[in-house]
mmCIF file of N, CA and C in Angstrom:
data_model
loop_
_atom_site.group_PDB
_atom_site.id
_atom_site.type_symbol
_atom_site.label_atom_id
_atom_site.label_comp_id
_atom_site.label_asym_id
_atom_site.label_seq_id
_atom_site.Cartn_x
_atom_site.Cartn_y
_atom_site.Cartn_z
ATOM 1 N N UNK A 1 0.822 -1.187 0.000
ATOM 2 C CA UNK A 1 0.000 0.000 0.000
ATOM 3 C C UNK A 1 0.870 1.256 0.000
ATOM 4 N N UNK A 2 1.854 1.372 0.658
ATOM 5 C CA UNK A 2 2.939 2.510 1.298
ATOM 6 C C UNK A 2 3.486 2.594 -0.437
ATOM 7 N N UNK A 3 3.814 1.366 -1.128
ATOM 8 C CA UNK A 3 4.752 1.653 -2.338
ATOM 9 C C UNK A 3 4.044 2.079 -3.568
ATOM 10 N N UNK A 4 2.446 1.934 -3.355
ATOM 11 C CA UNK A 4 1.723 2.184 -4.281
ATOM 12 C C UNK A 4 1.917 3.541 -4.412
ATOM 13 N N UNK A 5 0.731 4.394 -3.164
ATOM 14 C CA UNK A 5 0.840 5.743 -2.849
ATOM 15 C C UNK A 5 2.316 6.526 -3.254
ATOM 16 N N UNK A 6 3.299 6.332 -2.700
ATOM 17 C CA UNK A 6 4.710 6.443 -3.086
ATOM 18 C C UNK A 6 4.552 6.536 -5.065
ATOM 19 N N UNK A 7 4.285 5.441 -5.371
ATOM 20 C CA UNK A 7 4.658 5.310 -7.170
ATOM 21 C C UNK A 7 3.435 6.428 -7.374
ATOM 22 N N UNK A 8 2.353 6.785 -6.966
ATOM 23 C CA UNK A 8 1.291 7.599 -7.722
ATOM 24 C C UNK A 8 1.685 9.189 -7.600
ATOM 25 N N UNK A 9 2.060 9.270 -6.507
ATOM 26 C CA UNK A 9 2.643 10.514 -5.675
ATOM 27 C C UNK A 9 4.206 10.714 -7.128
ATOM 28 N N UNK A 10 5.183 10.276 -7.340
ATOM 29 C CA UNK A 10 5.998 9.976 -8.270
ATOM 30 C C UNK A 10 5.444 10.598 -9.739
ATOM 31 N N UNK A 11 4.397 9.913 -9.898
ATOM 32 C CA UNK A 11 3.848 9.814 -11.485
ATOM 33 C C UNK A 11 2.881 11.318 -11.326
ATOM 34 N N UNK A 12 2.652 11.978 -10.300
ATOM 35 C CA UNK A 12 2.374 13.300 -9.809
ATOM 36 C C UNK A 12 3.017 14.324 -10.245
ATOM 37 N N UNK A 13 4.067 14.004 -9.708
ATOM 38 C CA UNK A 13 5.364 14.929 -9.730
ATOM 39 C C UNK A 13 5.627 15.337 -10.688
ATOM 40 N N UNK A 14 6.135 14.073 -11.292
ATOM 41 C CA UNK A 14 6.733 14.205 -12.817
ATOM 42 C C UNK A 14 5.867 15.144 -13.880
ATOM 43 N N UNK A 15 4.315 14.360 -13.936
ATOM 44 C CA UNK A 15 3.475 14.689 -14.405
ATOM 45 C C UNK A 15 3.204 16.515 -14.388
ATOM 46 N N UNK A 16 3.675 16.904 -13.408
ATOM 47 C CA UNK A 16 3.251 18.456 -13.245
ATOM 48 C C UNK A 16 4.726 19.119 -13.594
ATOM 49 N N UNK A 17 5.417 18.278 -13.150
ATOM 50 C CA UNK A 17 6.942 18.841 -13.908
ATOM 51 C C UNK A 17 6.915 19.562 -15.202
ATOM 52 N N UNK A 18 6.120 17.741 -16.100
ATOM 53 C CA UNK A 18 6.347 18.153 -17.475
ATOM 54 C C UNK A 18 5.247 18.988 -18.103
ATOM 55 N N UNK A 19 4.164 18.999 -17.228
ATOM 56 C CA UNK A 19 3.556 20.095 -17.687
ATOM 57 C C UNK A 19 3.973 21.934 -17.469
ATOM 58 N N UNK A 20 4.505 22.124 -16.948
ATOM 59 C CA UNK A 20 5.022 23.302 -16.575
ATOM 60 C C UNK A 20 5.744 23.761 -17.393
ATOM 61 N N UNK A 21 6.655 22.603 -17.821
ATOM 62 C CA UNK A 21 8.015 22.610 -18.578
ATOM 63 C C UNK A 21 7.607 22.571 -20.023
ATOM 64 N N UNK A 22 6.394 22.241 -20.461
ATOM 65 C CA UNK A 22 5.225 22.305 -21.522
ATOM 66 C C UNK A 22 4.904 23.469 -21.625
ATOM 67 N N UNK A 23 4.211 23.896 -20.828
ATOM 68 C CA UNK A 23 3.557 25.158 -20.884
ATOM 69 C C UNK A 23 4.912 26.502 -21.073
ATOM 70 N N UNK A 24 5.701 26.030 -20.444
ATOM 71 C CA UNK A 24 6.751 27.215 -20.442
ATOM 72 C C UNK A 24 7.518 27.351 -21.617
ATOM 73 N N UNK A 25 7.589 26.247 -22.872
ATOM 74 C CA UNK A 25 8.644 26.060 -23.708
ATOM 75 C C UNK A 25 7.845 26.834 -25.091
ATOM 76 N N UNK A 26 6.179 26.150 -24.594
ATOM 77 C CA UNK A 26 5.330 26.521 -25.940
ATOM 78 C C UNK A 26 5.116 27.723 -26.069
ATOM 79 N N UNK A 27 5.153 28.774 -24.630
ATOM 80 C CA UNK A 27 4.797 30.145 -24.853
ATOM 81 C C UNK A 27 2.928 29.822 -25.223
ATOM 82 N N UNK A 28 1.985 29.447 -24.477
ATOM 83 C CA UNK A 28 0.927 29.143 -25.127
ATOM 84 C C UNK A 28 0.052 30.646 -25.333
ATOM 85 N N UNK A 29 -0.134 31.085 -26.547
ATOM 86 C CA UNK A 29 -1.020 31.906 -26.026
ATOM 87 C C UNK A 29 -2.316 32.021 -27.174
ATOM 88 N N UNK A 30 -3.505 33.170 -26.988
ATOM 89 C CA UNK A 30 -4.006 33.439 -27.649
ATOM 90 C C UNK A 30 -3.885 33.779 -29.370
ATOM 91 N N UNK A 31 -4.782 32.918 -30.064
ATOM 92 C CA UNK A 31 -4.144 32.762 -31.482
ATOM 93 C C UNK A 31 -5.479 32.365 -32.169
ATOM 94 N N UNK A 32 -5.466 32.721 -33.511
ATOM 95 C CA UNK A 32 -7.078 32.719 -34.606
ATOM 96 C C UNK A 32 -7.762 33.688 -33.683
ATOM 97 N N UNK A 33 -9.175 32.692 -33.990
ATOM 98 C CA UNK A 33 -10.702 33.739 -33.869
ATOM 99 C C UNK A 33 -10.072 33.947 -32.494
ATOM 100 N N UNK A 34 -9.398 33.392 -30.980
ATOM 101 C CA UNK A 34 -9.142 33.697 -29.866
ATOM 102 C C UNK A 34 -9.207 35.353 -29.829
ATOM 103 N N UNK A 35 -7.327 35.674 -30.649
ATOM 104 C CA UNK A 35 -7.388 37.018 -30.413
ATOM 105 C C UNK A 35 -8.565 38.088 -30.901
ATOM 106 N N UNK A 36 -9.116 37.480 -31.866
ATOM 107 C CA UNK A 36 -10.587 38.851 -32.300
ATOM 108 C C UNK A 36 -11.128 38.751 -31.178
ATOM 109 N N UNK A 37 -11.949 37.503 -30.789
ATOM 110 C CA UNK A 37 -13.152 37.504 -29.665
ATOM 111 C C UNK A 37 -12.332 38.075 -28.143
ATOM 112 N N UNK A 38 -10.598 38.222 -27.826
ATOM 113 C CA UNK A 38 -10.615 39.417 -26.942
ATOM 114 C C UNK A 38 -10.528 40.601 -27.445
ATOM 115 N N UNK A 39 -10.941 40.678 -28.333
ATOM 116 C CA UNK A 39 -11.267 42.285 -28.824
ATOM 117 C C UNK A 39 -12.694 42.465 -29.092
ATOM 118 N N UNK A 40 -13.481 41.408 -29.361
ATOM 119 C CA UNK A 40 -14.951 42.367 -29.009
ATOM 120 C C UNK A 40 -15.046 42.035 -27.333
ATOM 121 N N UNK A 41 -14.529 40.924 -26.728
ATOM 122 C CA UNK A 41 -14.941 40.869 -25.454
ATOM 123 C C UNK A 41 -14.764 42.422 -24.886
ATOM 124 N N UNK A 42 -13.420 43.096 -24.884
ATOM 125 C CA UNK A 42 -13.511 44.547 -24.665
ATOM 126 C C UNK A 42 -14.560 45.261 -25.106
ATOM 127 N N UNK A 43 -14.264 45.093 -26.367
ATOM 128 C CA UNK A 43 -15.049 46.271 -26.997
ATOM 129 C C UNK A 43 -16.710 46.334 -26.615
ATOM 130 N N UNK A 44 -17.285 45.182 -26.062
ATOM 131 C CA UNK A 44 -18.484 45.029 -25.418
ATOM 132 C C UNK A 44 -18.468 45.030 -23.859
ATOM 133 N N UNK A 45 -17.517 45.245 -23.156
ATOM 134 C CA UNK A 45 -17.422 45.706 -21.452
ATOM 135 C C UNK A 45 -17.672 43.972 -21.027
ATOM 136 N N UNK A 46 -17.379 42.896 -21.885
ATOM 137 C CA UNK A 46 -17.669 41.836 -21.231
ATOM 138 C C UNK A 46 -19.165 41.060 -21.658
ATOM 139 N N UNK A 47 -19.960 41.623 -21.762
ATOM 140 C CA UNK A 47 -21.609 41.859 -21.910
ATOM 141 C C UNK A 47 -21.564 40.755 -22.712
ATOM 142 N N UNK A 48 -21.720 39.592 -22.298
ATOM 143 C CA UNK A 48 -22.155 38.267 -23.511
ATOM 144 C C UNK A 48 -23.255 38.433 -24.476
ATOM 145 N N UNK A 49 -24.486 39.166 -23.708
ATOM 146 C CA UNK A 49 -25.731 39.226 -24.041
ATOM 147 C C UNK A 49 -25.748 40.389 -24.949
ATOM 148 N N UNK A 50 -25.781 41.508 -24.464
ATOM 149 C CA UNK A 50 -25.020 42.621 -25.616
ATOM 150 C C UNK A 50 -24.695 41.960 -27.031
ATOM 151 N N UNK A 51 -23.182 41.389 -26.745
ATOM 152 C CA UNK A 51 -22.859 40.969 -28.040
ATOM 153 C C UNK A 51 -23.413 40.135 -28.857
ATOM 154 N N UNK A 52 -24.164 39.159 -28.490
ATOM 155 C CA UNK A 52 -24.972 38.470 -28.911
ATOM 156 C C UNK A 52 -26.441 38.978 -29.773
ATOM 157 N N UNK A 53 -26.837 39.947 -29.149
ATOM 158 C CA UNK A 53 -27.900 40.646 -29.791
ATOM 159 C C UNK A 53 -27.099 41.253 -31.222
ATOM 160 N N UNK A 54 -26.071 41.606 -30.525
ATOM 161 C CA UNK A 54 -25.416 42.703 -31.732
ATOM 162 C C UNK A 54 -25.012 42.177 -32.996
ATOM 163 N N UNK A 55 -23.971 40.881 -32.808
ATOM 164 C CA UNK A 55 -24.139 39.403 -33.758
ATOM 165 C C UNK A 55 -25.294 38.464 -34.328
ATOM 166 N N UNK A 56 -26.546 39.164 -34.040
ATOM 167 C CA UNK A 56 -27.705 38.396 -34.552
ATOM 168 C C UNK A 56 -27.739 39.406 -35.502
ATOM 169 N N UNK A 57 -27.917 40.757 -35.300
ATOM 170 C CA UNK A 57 -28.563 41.809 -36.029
ATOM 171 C C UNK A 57 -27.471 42.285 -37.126
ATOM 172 N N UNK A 58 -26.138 41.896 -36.766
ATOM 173 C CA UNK A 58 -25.254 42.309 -37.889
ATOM 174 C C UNK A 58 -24.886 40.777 -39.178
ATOM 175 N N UNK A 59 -24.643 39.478 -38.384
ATOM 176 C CA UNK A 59 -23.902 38.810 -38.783
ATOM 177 C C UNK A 59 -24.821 37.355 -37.936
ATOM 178 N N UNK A 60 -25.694 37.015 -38.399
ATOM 179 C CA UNK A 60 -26.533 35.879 -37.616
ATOM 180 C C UNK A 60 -26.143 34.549 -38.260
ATOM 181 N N UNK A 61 -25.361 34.208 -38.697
ATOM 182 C CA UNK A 61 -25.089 32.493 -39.652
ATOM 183 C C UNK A 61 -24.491 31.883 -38.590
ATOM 184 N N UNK A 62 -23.303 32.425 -37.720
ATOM 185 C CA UNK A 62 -22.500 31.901 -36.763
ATOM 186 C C UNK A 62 -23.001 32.241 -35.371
ATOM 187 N N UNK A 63 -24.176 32.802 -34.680
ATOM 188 C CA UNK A 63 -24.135 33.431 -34.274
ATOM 189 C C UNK A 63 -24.014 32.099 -32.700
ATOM 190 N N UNK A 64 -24.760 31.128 -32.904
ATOM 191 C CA UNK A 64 -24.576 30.322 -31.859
ATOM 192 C C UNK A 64 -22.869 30.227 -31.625
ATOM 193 N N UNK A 65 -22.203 29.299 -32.299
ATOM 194 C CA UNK A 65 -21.121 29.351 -32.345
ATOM 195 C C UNK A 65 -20.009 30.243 -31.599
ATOM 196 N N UNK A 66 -20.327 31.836 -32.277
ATOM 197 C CA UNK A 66 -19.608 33.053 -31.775
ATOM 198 C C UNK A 66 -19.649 33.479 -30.634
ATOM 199 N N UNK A 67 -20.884 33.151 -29.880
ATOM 200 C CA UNK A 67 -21.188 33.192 -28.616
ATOM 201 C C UNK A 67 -20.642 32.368 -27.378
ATOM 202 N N UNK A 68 -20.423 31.252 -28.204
ATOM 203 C CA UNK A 68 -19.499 30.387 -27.472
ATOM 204 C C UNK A 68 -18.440 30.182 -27.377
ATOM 205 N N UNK A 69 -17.789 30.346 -28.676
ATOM 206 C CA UNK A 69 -16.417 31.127 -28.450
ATOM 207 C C UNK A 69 -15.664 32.274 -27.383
ATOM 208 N N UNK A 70 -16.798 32.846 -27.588
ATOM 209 C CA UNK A 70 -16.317 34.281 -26.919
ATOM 210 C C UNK A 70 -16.559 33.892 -24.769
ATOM 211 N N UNK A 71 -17.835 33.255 -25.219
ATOM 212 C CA UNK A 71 -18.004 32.893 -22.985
ATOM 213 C C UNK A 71 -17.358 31.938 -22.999
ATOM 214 N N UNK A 72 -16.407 30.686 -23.658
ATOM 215 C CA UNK A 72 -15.551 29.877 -23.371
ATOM 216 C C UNK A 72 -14.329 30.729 -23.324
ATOM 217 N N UNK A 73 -13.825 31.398 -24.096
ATOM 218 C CA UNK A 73 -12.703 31.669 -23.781
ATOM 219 C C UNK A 73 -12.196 32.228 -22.962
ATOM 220 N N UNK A 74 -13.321 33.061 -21.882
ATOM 221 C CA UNK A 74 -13.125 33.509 -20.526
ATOM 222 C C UNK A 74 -13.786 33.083 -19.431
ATOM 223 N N UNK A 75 -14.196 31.498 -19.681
ATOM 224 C CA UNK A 75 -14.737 30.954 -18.669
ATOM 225 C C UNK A 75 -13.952 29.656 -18.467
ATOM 226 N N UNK A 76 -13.038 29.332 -19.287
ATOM 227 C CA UNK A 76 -12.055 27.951 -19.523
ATOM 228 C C UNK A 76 -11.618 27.803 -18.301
ATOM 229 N N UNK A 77 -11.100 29.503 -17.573
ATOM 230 C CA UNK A 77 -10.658 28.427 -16.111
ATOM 231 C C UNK A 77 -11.444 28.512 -14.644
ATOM 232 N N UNK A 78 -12.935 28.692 -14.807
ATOM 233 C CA UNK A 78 -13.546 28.540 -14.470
ATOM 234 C C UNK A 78 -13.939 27.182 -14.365
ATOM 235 N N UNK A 79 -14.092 26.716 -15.760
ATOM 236 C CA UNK A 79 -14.631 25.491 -15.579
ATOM 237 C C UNK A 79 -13.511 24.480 -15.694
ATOM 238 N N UNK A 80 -12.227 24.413 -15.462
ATOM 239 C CA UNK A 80 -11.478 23.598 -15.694
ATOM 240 C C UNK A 80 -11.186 23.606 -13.985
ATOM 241 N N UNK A 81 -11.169 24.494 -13.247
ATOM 242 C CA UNK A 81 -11.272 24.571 -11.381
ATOM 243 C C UNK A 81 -12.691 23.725 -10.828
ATOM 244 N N UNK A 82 -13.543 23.735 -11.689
ATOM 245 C CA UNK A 82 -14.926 22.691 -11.267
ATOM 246 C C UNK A 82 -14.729 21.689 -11.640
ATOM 247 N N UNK A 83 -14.276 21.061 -12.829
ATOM 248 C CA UNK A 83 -13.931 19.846 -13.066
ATOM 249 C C UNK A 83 -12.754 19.263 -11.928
ATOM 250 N N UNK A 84 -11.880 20.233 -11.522
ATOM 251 C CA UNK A 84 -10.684 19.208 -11.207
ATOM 252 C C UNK A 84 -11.425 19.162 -9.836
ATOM 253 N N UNK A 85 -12.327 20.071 -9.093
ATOM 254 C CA UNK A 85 -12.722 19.630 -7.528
ATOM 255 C C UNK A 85 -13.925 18.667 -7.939
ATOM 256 N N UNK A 86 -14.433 18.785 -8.971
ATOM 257 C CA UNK A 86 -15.463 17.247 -9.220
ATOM 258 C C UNK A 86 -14.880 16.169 -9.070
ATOM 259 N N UNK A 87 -13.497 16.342 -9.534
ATOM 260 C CA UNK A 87 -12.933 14.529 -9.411
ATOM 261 C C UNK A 87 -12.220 14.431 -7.968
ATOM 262 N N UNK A 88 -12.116 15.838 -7.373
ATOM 263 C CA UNK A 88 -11.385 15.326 -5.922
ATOM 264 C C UNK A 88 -12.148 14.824 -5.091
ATOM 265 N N UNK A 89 -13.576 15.486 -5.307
ATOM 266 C CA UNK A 89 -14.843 15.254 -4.502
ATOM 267 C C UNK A 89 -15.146 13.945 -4.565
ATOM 268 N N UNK A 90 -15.236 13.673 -5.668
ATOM 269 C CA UNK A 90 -15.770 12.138 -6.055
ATOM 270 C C UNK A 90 -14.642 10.983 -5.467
ATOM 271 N N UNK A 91 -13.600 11.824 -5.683
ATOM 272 C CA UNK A 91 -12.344 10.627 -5.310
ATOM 273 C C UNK A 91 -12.706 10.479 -3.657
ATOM 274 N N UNK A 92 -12.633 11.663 -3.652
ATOM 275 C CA UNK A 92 -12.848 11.649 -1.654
ATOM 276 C C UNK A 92 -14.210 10.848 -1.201
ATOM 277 N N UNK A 93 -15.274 10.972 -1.827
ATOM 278 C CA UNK A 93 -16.108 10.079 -1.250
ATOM 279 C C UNK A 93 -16.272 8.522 -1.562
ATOM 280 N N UNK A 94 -15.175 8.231 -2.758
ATOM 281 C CA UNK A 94 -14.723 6.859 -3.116
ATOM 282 C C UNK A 94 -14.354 6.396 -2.003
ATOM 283 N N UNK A 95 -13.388 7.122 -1.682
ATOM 284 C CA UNK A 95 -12.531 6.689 -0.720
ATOM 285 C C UNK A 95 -13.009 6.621 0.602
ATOM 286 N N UNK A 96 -14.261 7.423 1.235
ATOM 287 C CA UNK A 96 -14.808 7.240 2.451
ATOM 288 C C UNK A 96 -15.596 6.429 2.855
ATOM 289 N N UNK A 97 -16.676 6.021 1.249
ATOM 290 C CA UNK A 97 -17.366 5.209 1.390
ATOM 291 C C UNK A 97 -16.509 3.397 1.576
ATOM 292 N N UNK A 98 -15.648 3.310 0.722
ATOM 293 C CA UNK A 98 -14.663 2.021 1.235
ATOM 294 C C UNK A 98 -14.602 2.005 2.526
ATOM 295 N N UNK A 99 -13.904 3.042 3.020
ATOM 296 C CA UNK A 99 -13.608 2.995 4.427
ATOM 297 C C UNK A 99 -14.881 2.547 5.459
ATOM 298 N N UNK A 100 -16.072 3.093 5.590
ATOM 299 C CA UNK A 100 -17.094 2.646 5.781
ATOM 300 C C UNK A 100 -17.211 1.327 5.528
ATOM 301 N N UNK A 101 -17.371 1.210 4.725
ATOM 302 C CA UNK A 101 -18.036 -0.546 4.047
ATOM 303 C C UNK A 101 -16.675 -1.580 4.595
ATOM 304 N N UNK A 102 -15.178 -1.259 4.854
ATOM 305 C CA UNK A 102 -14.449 -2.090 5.607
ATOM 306 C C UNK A 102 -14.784 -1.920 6.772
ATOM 307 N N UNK A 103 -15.230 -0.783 7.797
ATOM 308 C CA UNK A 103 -15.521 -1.014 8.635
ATOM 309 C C UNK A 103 -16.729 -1.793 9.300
ATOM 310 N N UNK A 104 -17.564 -2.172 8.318
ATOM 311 C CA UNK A 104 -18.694 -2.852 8.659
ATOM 312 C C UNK A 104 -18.294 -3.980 8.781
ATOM 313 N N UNK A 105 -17.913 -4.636 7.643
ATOM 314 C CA UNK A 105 -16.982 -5.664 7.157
ATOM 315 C C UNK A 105 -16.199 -6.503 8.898
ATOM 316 N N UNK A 106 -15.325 -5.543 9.346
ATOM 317 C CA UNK A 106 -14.639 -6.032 10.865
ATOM 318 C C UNK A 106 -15.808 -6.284 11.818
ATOM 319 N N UNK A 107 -16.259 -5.437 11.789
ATOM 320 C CA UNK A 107 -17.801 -5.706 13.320
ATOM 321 C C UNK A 107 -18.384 -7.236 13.350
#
């Protein structure tokens, strides 16, 4: 059990190493439709809804699409912070409920 935890903890490490070392080499940044949609995101104070009206009435073919572009690209780490506590949550009550169910298990 001790060498498992140990090897996962390991494959952790590394794992965030090489992402860092990823992220730092690629320079990742905003690129295509990205950089326009932070320029109407300004140019609209943020206002999803705003722009959306404004993209129906000028330019309506894409308009679903454009909309989503534009609230994903400033909500990505929003929702990438809910996903990762969804799986801690879930992991954590994996793990409590075992504990439980061995303890019944001894009685």
């Amino acid at each position: 059990m001790k060498n498992s935890k140990r090897f996962y903890l390991y494959i952790f490490i590394v794992s965030l190493l090489y992402a860092i070392q990823y992220y730092i080499n690629n320079k990742i940044t905003p690129v295509g439709d990205q950089t326009a949609f932070l320029k109407y995101a300004e140019e609209f104070q943020y206002n999803y809804l705003y722009f959306g009206i404004d993209r129906y009435f000028t330019w309506s073919s894409r308009l679903l699409i454009e909309s989503a572009t534009l609230f994903f690209l400033f909500m990505k780490n929003y929702l990438s912070l809910y996903l990762l506590w969804q799986r801690l949550y879930s992991y954590y009550l994996a793990k409590s409920s075992q504990r439980n169910f061995h303890g019944f298990q001894g009685s």
